[in-house]
Coordinates of C-alpha atoms in Angstrom, one line a residue:
M1 CA 282.0 107.0 42.6
P2 CA 280.0 107.7 45.9
D3 CA 276.2 107.2 45.8
P4 CA 274.7 110.7 45.7
E5 CA 271.7 109.4 47.7
R6 CA 273.8 108.1 50.5
P7 CA 275.0 110.2 53.5
S8 CA 278.6 111.1 53.0
G9 CA 279.9 111.3 56.6
A10 CA 280.5 108.5 59.1
H11 CA 278.0 109.9 61.5
E12 CA 275.3 110.3 58.8
G13 CA 276.1 106.7 57.6
A14 CA 275.5 105.5 61.2
V15 CA 272.1 107.4 61.3
E16 CA 271.1 105.7 58.0
Q17 CA 272.1 102.3 59.4
A18 CA 270.1 103.0 62.6
Y19 CA 266.9 103.7 60.6
L20 CA 267.5 100.5 58.6
L21 CA 267.8 98.5 61.9
I22 CA 264.5 100.2 63.2
E23 CA 262.8 99.0 60.1
S24 CA 264.2 95.4 60.3
A25 CA 263.3 95.3 64.1
Q26 CA 259.8 94.8 63.0
G27 CA 260.1 91.3 61.9
H28 CA 263.8 90.6 61.2
H29 CA 265.6 92.0 64.3
D30 CA 269.3 91.6 64.1
A31 CA 270.5 92.0 67.7
V32 CA 274.2 91.4 66.9
R33 CA 274.1 94.3 64.3
V34 CA 272.3 96.6 66.7
D35 CA 274.7 95.9 69.5
S36 CA 277.7 96.4 67.2
A37 CA 276.2 99.7 65.9
G38 CA 275.6 100.7 69.5
R39 CA 279.2 100.2 70.6
E40 CA 280.4 102.2 67.5
A41 CA 277.9 105.1 68.5
V42 CA 279.1 105.1 72.1
A43 CA 282.8 105.2 70.9
H44 CA 282.1 108.2 68.7
G45 CA 279.7 110.0 70.9
W46 CA 276.8 109.7 68.5
D47 CA 274.1 110.2 71.0
D48 CA 271.3 110.4 68.4
V49 CA 272.3 107.1 66.9
C50 CA 272.2 105.5 70.5
L51 CA 268.7 106.9 70.9
L52 CA 267.6 105.3 67.6
L53 CA 269.1 101.9 68.5
H54 CA 267.0 102.0 71.8
F55 CA 264.0 102.6 69.5
A56 CA 265.0 99.5 67.4
R57 CA 265.4 97.3 70.5
S58 CA 262.0 98.6 71.7
L59 CA 260.3 97.6 68.5
A60 CA 262.0 94.3 68.6
C61 CA 260.6 93.6 72.0
Q62 CA 257.1 94.5 70.9
E63 CA 257.3 92.2 68.0
A64 CA 258.4 89.4 70.4
G65 CA 255.6 90.2 72.9
E66 CA 258.2 91.3 75.5
D67 CA 258.4 94.2 77.8
D68 CA 260.1 97.1 76.1
S69 CA 259.8 99.6 78.9
G70 CA 263.5 99.6 79.7
H71 CA 264.4 100.6 76.1
V72 CA 261.7 103.2 75.9
D73 CA 263.0 104.8 79.2
A74 CA 266.5 104.7 77.9
M75 CA 265.5 106.3 74.7
F76 CA 263.6 109.1 76.5
D77 CA 266.6 109.7 78.9
A78 CA 268.8 110.0 75.9
A79 CA 266.5 112.5 74.2
V80 CA 266.3 114.6 77.4
Q81 CA 270.2 114.8 77.5
L82 CA 270.3 115.7 73.9
A83 CA 267.5 118.3 74.2
E84 CA 267.0 118.3 70.4
P85 CA 263.4 119.1 69.7
S86 CA 262.8 116.5 67.0
L87 CA 264.4 113.6 68.9
L88 CA 262.7 114.5 72.1
A89 CA 259.4 114.7 70.4
L90 CA 260.1 111.2 68.9
A91 CA 260.9 109.8 72.3
M92 CA 257.8 111.4 73.9
A93 CA 255.6 110.1 71.1
V94 CA 257.0 106.6 71.6
K95 CA 256.4 106.8 75.3
A96 CA 252.9 108.1 74.6
A97 CA 252.2 105.2 72.3
R98 CA 253.3 102.7 74.9
N99 CA 251.2 104.3 77.6
A100 CA 248.2 104.4 75.3
H101 CA 248.6 100.6 74.7
R102 CA 249.0 100.0 78.4
R103 CA 245.9 102.0 79.2
R104 CA 243.9 99.5 77.1
T105 CA 244.4 96.7 79.7
T106 CA 244.9 98.8 83.0
T107 CA 243.3 101.7 84.7
S108 CA 246.6 103.3 85.9
G109 CA 249.5 104.8 84.2
E110 CA 250.9 108.1 82.9
S111 CA 248.7 110.1 80.5
A112 CA 249.5 109.4 77.0
A113 CA 247.6 112.6 75.9
A114 CA 249.9 114.8 77.9
L115 CA 253.0 113.4 76.3
L116 CA 251.4 113.8 72.9
V117 CA 250.7 117.4 73.6
N118 CA 254.4 118.1 74.5
A119 CA 255.6 116.2 71.5
V120 CA 253.4 118.2 69.2
V121 CA 254.5 121.5 70.5
L122 CA 258.2 120.5 70.5
L123 CA 257.8 120.0 66.7
D124 CA 257.0 123.6 66.3
D125 CA 260.7 124.1 66.7
H126 CA 262.8 123.0 63.8
N127 CA 266.7 123.1 64.0
P128 CA 268.1 123.2 60.4
A129 CA 271.2 121.5 61.5
T130 CA 269.2 118.3 62.7
P131 CA 269.0 115.7 60.0
V132 CA 265.6 115.9 58.4
V133 CA 265.0 112.2 58.8
H134 CA 264.9 112.7 62.6
R135 CA 262.1 115.2 62.2
V136 CA 260.3 112.9 59.8
A137 CA 260.5 110.1 62.2
A138 CA 259.1 112.2 65.0
L139 CA 256.2 113.5 62.7
I140 CA 255.4 109.9 61.8
E141 CA 255.4 108.7 65.4
V142 CA 253.2 111.7 66.6
G143 CA 250.7 110.7 63.8
N144 CA 250.7 107.1 64.9
V145 CA 250.0 107.9 68.6
A146 CA 247.4 110.5 67.6
H147 CA 245.8 107.7 65.6
E148 CA 246.0 105.3 68.6
L149 CA 244.3 107.8 70.9
G150 CA 241.5 108.6 68.4
F151 CA 242.7 112.1 67.4
W152 CA 242.3 111.3 63.8
E153 CA 242.3 114.8 62.5
L154 CA 245.6 115.5 64.3
A155 CA 247.1 112.3 63.0
A156 CA 246.2 113.3 59.4
E157 CA 247.7 116.6 59.9
Y158 CA 251.0 115.1 61.1
F159 CA 251.2 112.5 58.3
T160 CA 250.8 115.5 55.9
H161 CA 253.7 117.3 57.7
A162 CA 255.8 114.2 57.4
E163 CA 255.1 114.0 53.6
Q164 CA 256.1 117.8 53.3
A165 CA 259.4 117.2 55.2
L166 CA 260.0 114.1 53.1
T167 CA 260.0 116.3 50.0
E168 CA 263.2 117.9 51.3
A169 CA 264.7 114.7 52.4
L170 CA 264.1 112.9 49.1
A171 CA 265.9 115.7 47.2
G172 CA 269.0 115.5 49.4
N173 CA 271.6 113.1 50.8
W174 CA 269.0 111.3 52.9
A175 CA 267.0 110.1 49.9
A176 CA 267.4 106.3 50.7
T177 CA 266.2 106.6 54.3
A178 CA 263.5 109.0 53.3
R179 CA 262.1 106.6 50.7
R180 CA 261.7 104.0 53.4
Q181 CA 260.0 106.5 55.6
S182 CA 257.7 107.5 52.8
L183 CA 256.5 103.9 52.7
V184 CA 255.7 104.0 56.4
V185 CA 253.7 107.2 55.9
T186 CA 251.8 105.7 53.1
I187 CA 250.8 102.5 55.0
N188 CA 250.0 104.3 58.2
R189 CA 247.9 107.0 56.4
C190 CA 246.0 104.2 54.6
E191 CA 245.3 102.4 58.0
L192 CA 244.1 105.7 59.7
R193 CA 241.8 106.3 56.7
L194 CA 240.4 102.8 57.1
D195 CA 239.9 103.0 60.8
W196 CA 238.3 106.4 60.6
A197 CA 235.9 105.3 57.7
C198 CA 234.9 102.2 59.7
A199 CA 234.1 104.2 62.8
L200 CA 231.8 106.4 60.6
A201 CA 230.2 103.3 59.1
G202 CA 229.8 102.0 62.6
I203 CA 227.5 104.8 63.6
G204 CA 225.5 104.5 60.4
R205 CA 227.2 107.2 58.4
W206 CA 227.9 105.1 55.4
D207 CA 227.9 108.2 53.0
Q208 CA 230.7 109.9 55.1
A209 CA 232.6 106.7 55.3
A210 CA 232.5 106.3 51.5
A211 CA 233.6 110.0 51.0
L212 CA 236.5 109.4 53.3
A213 CA 237.5 106.1 51.7
R214 CA 237.1 107.1 48.0
P215 CA 240.2 109.6 47.6
A216 CA 242.5 106.7 48.6
L217 CA 241.4 104.7 45.5
A218 CA 242.5 107.4 43.1
D219 CA 246.1 106.9 44.0
S220 CA 248.2 104.4 42.0
D221 CA 249.5 101.3 43.7
P222 CA 252.8 102.4 45.4
T223 CA 254.0 98.9 46.3
D224 CA 257.0 97.5 44.7
S225 CA 260.0 95.2 45.4
R226 CA 261.3 97.6 48.1
W227 CA 258.2 97.0 50.2
P228 CA 258.5 94.2 52.8
P229 CA 256.0 91.4 51.7
S230 CA 254.0 91.7 55.0
W231 CA 253.6 95.5 54.2
V232 CA 252.4 94.7 50.7
A233 CA 249.8 92.3 52.1
Q234 CA 248.7 94.9 54.7
Y235 CA 248.4 97.7 52.3
H236 CA 246.4 95.7 49.7
G237 CA 244.2 94.3 52.4
Q238 CA 243.4 97.8 53.6
M239 CA 242.7 99.1 50.1
H240 CA 240.4 96.2 49.6
L241 CA 238.3 97.2 52.6
L242 CA 238.4 100.9 51.6
A243 CA 237.2 100.0 48.1
A244 CA 234.2 98.1 49.8
L245 CA 233.5 101.1 52.0
S246 CA 233.5 103.5 49.0
G247 CA 230.9 101.4 47.2
S248 CA 233.5 100.4 44.5
P249 CA 233.8 96.7 43.4
A250 CA 236.3 95.0 45.6
P251 CA 238.7 92.3 44.5
R252 CA 237.3 88.7 45.0
T253 CA 240.6 87.2 46.1
G254 CA 242.7 88.1 49.1
P255 CA 243.2 87.3 52.8
A256 CA 240.1 85.5 54.3
N257 CA 239.5 88.1 57.0
V258 CA 239.6 90.9 54.5
T259 CA 237.5 89.3 51.7
A260 CA 234.9 88.2 54.1
L261 CA 234.6 91.6 55.8
A262 CA 234.6 93.4 52.4
A263 CA 231.7 91.3 51.2
A264 CA 229.9 92.0 54.6
I265 CA 230.4 95.7 54.0
Q266 CA 228.9 95.4 50.5
A267 CA 225.9 93.5 51.8
A268 CA 225.3 96.1 54.5
L269 CA 225.5 98.9 52.0
A270 CA 222.9 96.9 49.8
G271 CA 220.6 96.8 52.9
D272 CA 221.1 93.0 53.4
A273 CA 221.8 93.0 57.2
V274 CA 221.4 89.3 57.5
R275 CA 223.9 88.5 54.8
A276 CA 226.2 91.0 56.2
A277 CA 226.0 89.4 59.6
E278 CA 226.8 86.0 58.2
L279 CA 229.8 87.2 56.4
A280 CA 231.1 89.4 59.3
E281 CA 230.9 86.5 61.7
G282 CA 234.4 85.6 62.6
P283 CA 236.7 87.2 60.0
A284 CA 238.2 89.6 62.5
E285 CA 239.5 86.6 64.4
H286 CA 241.8 85.6 61.5
V287 CA 245.1 87.4 61.4
E288 CA 246.2 87.3 57.8
V289 CA 245.9 91.0 57.8
H290 CA 245.8 93.2 60.9
L291 CA 242.5 95.0 61.2
P292 CA 242.6 98.4 63.1
T293 CA 240.4 98.9 66.1
F294 CA 237.4 100.4 64.5
T295 CA 237.5 98.0 61.5
H296 CA 237.4 95.2 64.0
L297 CA 234.4 96.9 65.9
L298 CA 232.6 97.4 62.5
A299 CA 232.8 93.7 61.9
L300 CA 231.5 92.9 65.4
G301 CA 228.7 95.4 64.9
L302 CA 227.6 93.9 61.6
A303 CA 227.9 90.4 63.1
A304 CA 225.7 91.4 66.0
K305 CA 222.7 92.0 63.8
R306 CA 222.4 88.3 62.8
P307 CA 219.0 86.8 63.2
G308 CA 218.0 86.0 66.8
T309 CA 219.9 88.8 68.3
A310 CA 217.8 90.7 70.9
P311 CA 216.7 94.2 69.5
A312 CA 217.8 95.7 72.8
A313 CA 221.3 94.4 72.4
I314 CA 221.5 95.8 68.9
R315 CA 220.3 99.2 70.2
Y316 CA 222.8 99.0 73.1
G317 CA 225.7 98.4 70.7
E318 CA 224.5 101.2 68.4
Q319 CA 224.3 103.7 71.3
L320 CA 227.7 102.7 72.6
A321 CA 229.1 103.3 69.2
A322 CA 227.5 106.8 69.1
L323 CA 228.8 107.5 72.6
R324 CA 232.2 106.5 71.7
W325 CA 232.2 108.7 68.6
N326 CA 230.9 111.8 70.5
D327 CA 233.5 111.2 73.2
R328 CA 236.2 111.1 70.6
L329 CA 235.0 114.4 69.2
D330 CA 235.0 115.9 72.8
R331 CA 238.6 114.6 73.4
M332 CA 239.7 115.9 70.0
A333 CA 238.4 119.4 71.0
G334 CA 240.2 119.1 74.4
M335 CA 243.4 118.0 72.7
R336 CA 243.2 121.1 70.5
D337 CA 242.8 123.3 73.5
A338 CA 245.6 121.6 75.4
I339 CA 248.0 122.2 72.5
T340 CA 247.0 125.8 72.3
V341 CA 247.6 126.3 76.0
E342 CA 251.0 124.6 75.9
R343 CA 252.0 126.7 73.0
R344 CA 251.1 129.8 74.8
R345 CA 252.9 128.6 77.8
R346 CA 256.1 127.9 75.8
D347 CA 255.8 131.2 74.0
H348 CA 255.5 133.1 77.4
E349 CA 258.5 131.1 78.7
Q350 CA 260.6 131.8 75.7
L351 CA 259.7 135.5 76.1
R352 CA 260.8 135.5 79.7
R353 CA 264.0 133.7 78.7
D354 CA 264.6 136.4 75.9
L355 CA 264.1 139.1 78.5
V356 CA 266.9 137.8 80.7
V357 CA 269.2 136.0 78.3
D358 CA 271.9 137.5 76.1
E359 CA 271.1 136.4 72.6
L360 CA 274.7 136.3 71.4
T361 CA 276.3 134.3 74.3
G362 CA 273.4 132.4 75.9
L363 CA 274.4 133.8 79.3
A364 CA 272.2 136.0 81.4
N365 CA 272.0 139.6 80.4
R366 CA 272.0 142.7 82.6
R367 CA 268.3 142.1 83.4
G368 CA 269.1 138.4 84.3
Y369 CA 271.9 139.7 86.6
H370 CA 269.6 142.0 88.4
A371 CA 267.0 139.3 88.7
Y372 CA 269.6 137.1 90.3
L373 CA 270.4 139.8 92.9
A374 CA 266.7 140.2 93.6
A375 CA 266.2 136.5 94.1
A376 CA 269.2 136.4 96.4
D377 CA 267.8 139.3 98.3
D378 CA 264.4 137.6 98.7
H379 CA 266.2 134.8 100.6
S380 CA 268.5 137.1 102.6
T381 CA 266.4 136.6 105.9
G382 CA 267.1 133.3 107.6
P383 CA 269.8 131.1 109.0
N384 CA 272.0 131.4 105.9
D385 CA 272.5 135.2 105.8
D386 CA 276.2 134.9 106.2
V387 CA 276.6 132.6 103.1
S388 CA 279.8 133.7 101.2
Y389 CA 279.4 135.0 97.7
T390 CA 282.1 135.8 95.2
V391 CA 281.8 138.2 92.3
M392 CA 284.2 138.0 89.4
M393 CA 284.2 140.9 86.9
I394 CA 285.8 139.7 83.5
D395 CA 286.9 141.8 80.6
V396 CA 288.3 140.7 77.3
D397 CA 291.8 142.1 76.8
H398 CA 292.3 144.5 73.9
F399 CA 288.9 143.4 72.4
K400 CA 288.8 146.5 70.2
A401 CA 291.9 145.2 68.5
V402 CA 290.1 141.9 67.8
N403 CA 287.3 143.8 66.2
D404 CA 289.6 146.1 64.2
G405 CA 292.0 143.4 63.1
F406 CA 289.6 140.5 62.4
G407 CA 286.3 142.1 61.9
H408 CA 283.1 142.4 64.0
D409 CA 281.8 138.9 62.9
V410 CA 284.9 137.2 64.4
G411 CA 284.4 139.5 67.4
D412 CA 280.9 138.2 67.9
L413 CA 282.2 134.7 67.6
V414 CA 284.7 135.3 70.3
L415 CA 282.1 136.6 72.7
A416 CA 279.9 133.6 71.9
R417 CA 282.8 131.2 72.6
L418 CA 283.6 133.0 75.8
G419 CA 280.1 132.5 76.9
Q420 CA 280.5 128.7 76.4
V421 CA 283.7 128.8 78.4
F422 CA 282.2 130.7 81.4
A423 CA 279.0 128.7 81.4
A424 CA 281.2 125.5 81.7
H425 CA 282.7 126.9 85.0
V426 CA 279.5 127.6 86.8
R427 CA 277.0 125.6 88.7
Q428 CA 273.2 125.8 88.7
T429 CA 273.3 128.0 91.9
D430 CA 275.8 130.4 90.3
L431 CA 275.3 133.1 87.6
A432 CA 277.4 133.9 84.5
A433 CA 276.2 137.0 82.8
R434 CA 277.1 139.4 80.0
L435 CA 276.7 143.0 81.2
G436 CA 277.3 144.5 77.8
G437 CA 280.1 144.7 75.2
D438 CA 282.9 142.5 76.3
E439 CA 282.1 142.9 80.0
F440 CA 281.0 139.7 81.9
V441 CA 280.3 138.9 85.5
I442 CA 280.3 135.6 87.4
I443 CA 278.7 135.1 90.8
L444 CA 279.6 132.1 92.8
A445 CA 277.2 131.2 95.6
D446 CA 278.2 129.5 99.0
V447 CA 281.9 129.0 98.2
L448 CA 284.7 128.1 100.6
P449 CA 287.8 130.2 101.0
G450 CA 290.3 129.8 98.3
V451 CA 287.8 128.3 95.8
P452 CA 287.1 131.6 94.0
E453 CA 290.7 132.3 93.1
T454 CA 291.3 128.7 91.9
R455 CA 288.1 128.9 89.7
A456 CA 289.1 132.2 88.4
R457 CA 292.6 130.8 87.4
H458 CA 290.8 127.9 85.7
I459 CA 288.7 130.2 83.7
L460 CA 291.8 132.2 82.8
Q461 CA 293.6 129.1 81.6
A462 CA 290.6 127.8 79.7
V463 CA 290.4 131.0 77.8
E464 CA 294.0 131.1 76.9
S465 CA 294.1 127.4 75.9
H466 CA 290.9 127.6 73.7
P467 CA 291.5 127.0 70.0
W468 CA 291.0 130.5 68.8
N469 CA 293.0 129.9 65.7
D470 CA 290.0 127.9 64.4
L471 CA 288.0 131.2 64.1
A472 CA 290.9 133.1 62.4
A473 CA 294.5 132.5 61.8
G474 CA 296.7 134.3 64.3
L475 CA 293.8 135.1 66.7
T476 CA 294.6 135.0 70.4
V477 CA 292.3 135.9 73.2
S478 CA 292.9 136.6 77.0
V479 CA 290.8 138.0 79.8
S480 CA 291.4 139.9 83.0
I481 CA 289.5 139.0 86.1
G482 CA 288.8 140.9 89.3
V483 CA 287.5 138.9 92.2
H484 CA 285.9 140.1 95.3
H485 CA 284.2 138.3 98.3
G486 CA 281.3 139.2 100.5
S487 CA 278.2 138.0 102.3
R488 CA 274.7 137.7 100.7
S489 CA 273.8 141.1 102.1
E490 CA 276.8 142.7 100.4
L491 CA 275.9 141.3 96.9
P492 CA 274.6 144.6 95.5
V493 CA 277.9 146.4 96.1
L494 CA 280.2 143.5 95.3
L495 CA 280.1 144.4 91.6
S496 CA 281.9 147.8 92.1
D497 CA 284.4 146.1 94.3
A498 CA 285.1 143.4 91.9
D499 CA 285.4 146.1 89.1
R500 CA 288.1 147.8 91.1
H501 CA 290.1 144.5 91.2
L502 CA 289.6 144.1 87.5
Y503 CA 291.3 147.4 86.8
Q504 CA 294.1 146.3 89.1
A505 CA 294.4 143.1 86.9
K506 CA 294.6 145.2 83.7
N507 CA 297.0 147.7 85.1
G508 CA 299.1 144.8 86.2
G509 CA 299.6 143.5 82.6
R510 CA 296.3 141.9 81.7
G511 CA 295.6 138.2 81.3
R512 CA 295.6 137.8 85.1
V513 CA 293.5 137.5 88.2
A514 CA 293.3 140.2 90.9
A515 CA 291.5 139.3 94.1
T516 CA 290.6 140.5 97.5
T517 CA 293.6 140.4 99.8

């Protein structure tokens, strides 16, 4: 009997395997399995799986201290080609994370914040056909890079969004992958809370740090046999420090850097700066458990207050911490503004597209057609005035019979499929538009003699050979095409001339091309 928690199809199984390889890349990378999965994905055209495997290779390079930029770039290029919002957001967030890390050691490089803004706004779109685990992966990575950049409020929001999406994933066929993703959210949220609380403690706001840390202690221990041992140690170490920050008793045993820092925090809370300095001296240099940035800085800040440190040096460190905190707040406000601006820009762009794009076919509508003519007219003065244009008027043969015999839903699907066929036969400089009903127009720009008639016959054949039977048994579709040539200056009148040839094609028996003689 199949496992109800495992994806059923071959593609879905490959996606699940890719996420397993992503997880194992962070400590137990299996290059042979990744390459084998990559060959299978290429053979089947599973572009999303290829993208995820680039992510796995990137993580493996990071784990080994190697340059992963080639894999990140390949991941990004694949996402651009796919144009799926969740996967593009994932690739952007990964690239942003790498840029953020790079900016720690260099003063040049692409802005990580700009990439994060685009990733956030892309996740406003949600394609129900996309596997939910892709969306969860993107939400997690956006949360991670927001944490890295100090946008902690944003990071917390996106970890919450990830948890909400996981509710759907855990109830469906993606449950196994979703459970592993939930572990990632748990440990990343814990690290975020620790880093944030330590930053507050670092500027003397111990009460606020305790308030932030305390809710984490109310949760039961989620670790079990499914957690990698290193993750268990990481989680328990972070919880150890959160307990100390909350003012609760902390365990007496644990990794050296954690127990020493926890004791230092407890001493600081008790007002014993000398004892805190002694305990904080050096624990951050041990690596039993990774300490996030501001946890490390808190340890340094406590250690700096040891006896003999110049008061001016202590004040200098405290003022730097305050400046760093205020700068973070300003950058967070700027990030919110940038996200709002990008959302407005995308909304306006979508509105403009909606005005000129036919919703059913995805081609230009009549407004788009007239906008194309206006743009061509704007460029009609210059050395290329005599550029040759061709207009094809296209009509679906007996379309009323399709609607009457198969229903209007099938009729709409026919028009949508025709839109795909026509779009495949035009270049970026050309235009394919639906003028209304079953009437279409194609404009070819800068074409050589003989090409338009050949292109029209190819379109005719593509329509006739399309598997219409997939839509409804017994369904066949053909089109008639009228073709007329002219110069750029004649474009406004070419439509009526091509329309005249269309009627010739229809009167000649339909399913044919009639062109300028």
